[in-house]
């Protein structure tokens, strides 16, 4: 793994991570491969790749996760 990869991909890029209303938000260009990895990293949490390509990890709860963009 290169330094550029460490700074550009989650979860090693803390400057691209936010906590908004209890939802972890990783900004970047993510896809379903990242969602699968996040599911293993955060068991019990619901994982969502939003319309902007960001990775959202809301708390566990009933029903499908709702994106921060939809609030």
mmCIF file with all atom_site columns, C-alpha atoms in Angstrom:
data_model
loop_
_atom_site.group_PDB
_atom_site.id
_atom_site.type_symbol
_atom_site.label_atom_id
_atom_site.label_alt_id
_atom_site.label_comp_id
_atom_site.label_asym_id
_atom_site.label_entity_id
_atom_site.label_seq_id
_atom_site.pdbx_PDB_ins_code
_atom_site.Cartn_x
_atom_site.Cartn_y
_atom_site.Cartn_z
_atom_site.occupancy
_atom_site.B_iso_or_equiv
_atom_site.pdbx_formal_charge
_atom_site.auth_seq_id
_atom_site.auth_comp_id
_atom_site.auth_asym_id
_atom_site.auth_atom_id
_atom_site.pdbx_PDB_model_num
ATOM 1  C CA . UNK A 1 1  ? 0.000   0.000  0.000  1.00 0.00 ? 1  UNK A CA 1
ATOM 2  C CA . UNK A 1 2  ? 1.315   3.417  -0.927 1.00 0.00 ? 2  UNK A CA 1
ATOM 3  C CA . UNK A 1 3  ? 1.179   6.618  1.105  1.00 0.00 ? 3  UNK A CA 1
ATOM 4  C CA . UNK A 1 4  ? -1.251  8.080  -1.447 1.00 0.00 ? 4  UNK A CA 1
ATOM 5  C CA . UNK A 1 5  ? -3.549  5.086  -1.017 1.00 0.00 ? 5  UNK A CA 1
ATOM 6  C CA . UNK A 1 6  ? -3.433  5.415  2.781  1.00 0.00 ? 6  UNK A CA 1
ATOM 7  C CA . UNK A 1 7  ? -4.373  9.100  2.569  1.00 0.00 ? 7  UNK A CA 1
ATOM 8  C CA . UNK A 1 8  ? -7.070  8.594  -0.039 1.00 0.00 ? 8  UNK A CA 1
ATOM 9  C CA . UNK A 1 9  ? -9.049  5.552  1.102  1.00 0.00 ? 9  UNK A CA 1
ATOM 10 C CA . UNK A 1 10 ? -10.989 4.841  4.252  1.00 0.00 ? 10 UNK A CA 1
ATOM 11 C CA . UNK A 1 11 ? -10.662 4.244  7.120  1.00 0.00 ? 11 UNK A CA 1
ATOM 12 C CA . UNK A 1 12 ? -7.127  5.613  7.098  1.00 0.00 ? 12 UNK A CA 1
ATOM 13 C CA . UNK A 1 13 ? -8.062  9.119  5.946  1.00 0.00 ? 13 UNK A CA 1
ATOM 14 C CA . UNK A 1 14 ? -9.311  10.827 9.120  1.00 0.00 ? 14 UNK A CA 1
ATOM 15 C CA . UNK A 1 15 ? -9.349  14.238 7.476  1.00 0.00 ? 15 UNK A CA 1
ATOM 16 C CA . UNK A 1 16 ? -12.087 12.922 5.170  1.00 0.00 ? 16 UNK A CA 1
ATOM 17 C CA . UNK A 1 17 ? -14.281 11.551 7.959  1.00 0.00 ? 17 UNK A CA 1
ATOM 18 C CA . UNK A 1 18 ? -17.112 13.343 9.747  1.00 0.00 ? 18 UNK A CA 1
ATOM 19 C CA . UNK A 1 19 ? -19.728 12.472 12.350 1.00 0.00 ? 19 UNK A CA 1
ATOM 20 C CA . UNK A 1 20 ? -23.086 14.038 11.471 1.00 0.00 ? 20 UNK A CA 1
ATOM 21 C CA . UNK A 1 21 ? -26.153 13.286 13.616 1.00 0.00 ? 21 UNK A CA 1
ATOM 22 C CA . UNK A 1 22 ? -24.567 10.027 14.764 1.00 0.00 ? 22 UNK A CA 1
ATOM 23 C CA . UNK A 1 23 ? -23.734 8.940  11.201 1.00 0.00 ? 23 UNK A CA 1
ATOM 24 C CA . UNK A 1 24 ? -20.114 8.290  10.222 1.00 0.00 ? 24 UNK A CA 1
ATOM 25 C CA . UNK A 1 25 ? -19.532 9.912  6.830  1.00 0.00 ? 25 UNK A CA 1
ATOM 26 C CA . UNK A 1 26 ? -16.493 9.041  4.731  1.00 0.00 ? 26 UNK A CA 1
ATOM 27 C CA . UNK A 1 27 ? -16.180 11.409 1.760  1.00 0.00 ? 27 UNK A CA 1
ATOM 28 C CA . UNK A 1 28 ? -14.753 10.065 -1.450 1.00 0.00 ? 28 UNK A CA 1
ATOM 29 C CA . UNK A 1 29 ? -15.655 7.918  -4.435 1.00 0.00 ? 29 UNK A CA 1
ATOM 30 C CA . UNK A 1 30 ? -16.893 4.658  -2.906 1.00 0.00 ? 30 UNK A CA 1
ATOM 31 C CA . UNK A 1 31 ? -18.725 1.676  -4.377 1.00 0.00 ? 31 UNK A CA 1
ATOM 32 C CA . UNK A 1 32 ? -20.311 -1.577 -3.198 1.00 0.00 ? 32 UNK A CA 1
ATOM 33 C CA . UNK A 1 33 ? -16.890 -3.165 -2.593 1.00 0.00 ? 33 UNK A CA 1
ATOM 34 C CA . UNK A 1 34 ? -16.264 -0.504 0.022  1.00 0.00 ? 34 UNK A CA 1
ATOM 35 C CA . UNK A 1 35 ? -19.732 -1.084 1.493  1.00 0.00 ? 35 UNK A CA 1
ATOM 36 C CA . UNK A 1 36 ? -18.950 -4.797 1.905  1.00 0.00 ? 36 UNK A CA 1
ATOM 37 C CA . UNK A 1 37 ? -15.686 -3.968 3.649  1.00 0.00 ? 37 UNK A CA 1
ATOM 38 C CA . UNK A 1 38 ? -17.455 -1.452 5.895  1.00 0.00 ? 38 UNK A CA 1
ATOM 39 C CA . UNK A 1 39 ? -20.038 -4.092 6.841  1.00 0.00 ? 39 UNK A CA 1
ATOM 40 C CA . UNK A 1 40 ? -17.239 -6.341 8.083  1.00 0.00 ? 40 UNK A CA 1
ATOM 41 C CA . UNK A 1 41 ? -15.535 -3.431 9.853  1.00 0.00 ? 41 UNK A CA 1
ATOM 42 C CA . UNK A 1 42 ? -18.699 -2.137 11.552 1.00 0.00 ? 42 UNK A CA 1
ATOM 43 C CA . UNK A 1 43 ? -20.824 -5.246 12.282 1.00 0.00 ? 43 UNK A CA 1
ATOM 44 C CA . UNK A 1 44 ? -24.400 -4.480 13.256 1.00 0.00 ? 44 UNK A CA 1
ATOM 45 C CA . UNK A 1 45 ? -24.368 -1.067 11.562 1.00 0.00 ? 45 UNK A CA 1
ATOM 46 C CA . UNK A 1 46 ? -26.211 -0.284 8.350  1.00 0.00 ? 46 UNK A CA 1
ATOM 47 C CA . UNK A 1 47 ? -23.982 0.728  5.428  1.00 0.00 ? 47 UNK A CA 1
ATOM 48 C CA . UNK A 1 48 ? -24.966 3.060  2.596  1.00 0.00 ? 48 UNK A CA 1
ATOM 49 C CA . UNK A 1 49 ? -23.157 4.502  -0.425 1.00 0.00 ? 49 UNK A CA 1
ATOM 50 C CA . UNK A 1 50 ? -25.065 7.716  -1.111 1.00 0.00 ? 50 UNK A CA 1
ATOM 51 C CA . UNK A 1 51 ? -25.781 9.444  -4.431 1.00 0.00 ? 51 UNK A CA 1
ATOM 52 C CA . UNK A 1 52 ? -22.573 11.518 -4.148 1.00 0.00 ? 52 UNK A CA 1
ATOM 53 C CA . UNK A 1 53 ? -20.452 8.363  -3.762 1.00 0.00 ? 53 UNK A CA 1
ATOM 54 C CA . UNK A 1 54 ? -19.782 8.979  -0.076 1.00 0.00 ? 54 UNK A CA 1
ATOM 55 C CA . UNK A 1 55 ? -19.923 6.147  2.446  1.00 0.00 ? 55 UNK A CA 1
ATOM 56 C CA . UNK A 1 56 ? -22.439 6.582  5.273  1.00 0.00 ? 56 UNK A CA 1
ATOM 57 C CA . UNK A 1 57 ? -22.498 4.349  8.358  1.00 0.00 ? 57 UNK A CA 1
ATOM 58 C CA . UNK A 1 58 ? -25.614 5.130  10.418 1.00 0.00 ? 58 UNK A CA 1
ATOM 59 C CA . UNK A 1 59 ? -26.421 3.417  13.718 1.00 0.00 ? 59 UNK A CA 1
ATOM 60 C CA . UNK A 1 60 ? -28.271 0.114  13.646 1.00 0.00 ? 60 UNK A CA 1
ATOM 61 C CA . UNK A 1 61 ? -32.039 0.304  13.558 1.00 0.00 ? 61 UNK A CA 1
ATOM 62 C CA . UNK A 1 62 ? -35.174 -0.967 11.864 1.00 0.00 ? 62 UNK A CA 1
ATOM 63 C CA . UNK A 1 63 ? -35.726 -0.608 8.140  1.00 0.00 ? 63 UNK A CA 1
ATOM 64 C CA . UNK A 1 64 ? -33.321 0.433  5.413  1.00 0.00 ? 64 UNK A CA 1
ATOM 65 C CA . UNK A 1 65 ? -30.829 3.225  6.146  1.00 0.00 ? 65 UNK A CA 1
ATOM 66 C CA . UNK A 1 66 ? -31.774 6.747  5.108  1.00 0.00 ? 66 UNK A CA 1
ATOM 67 C CA . UNK A 1 67 ? -29.103 8.917  3.528  1.00 0.00 ? 67 UNK A CA 1
ATOM 68 C CA . UNK A 1 68 ? -28.041 12.203 5.079  1.00 0.00 ? 68 UNK A CA 1
ATOM 69 C CA . UNK A 1 69 ? -28.803 13.744 1.663  1.00 0.00 ? 69 UNK A CA 1
ATOM 70 C CA . UNK A 1 70 ? -32.477 12.812 2.096  1.00 0.00 ? 70 UNK A CA 1
ATOM 71 C CA . UNK A 1 71 ? -32.897 14.605 5.440  1.00 0.00 ? 71 UNK A CA 1
#
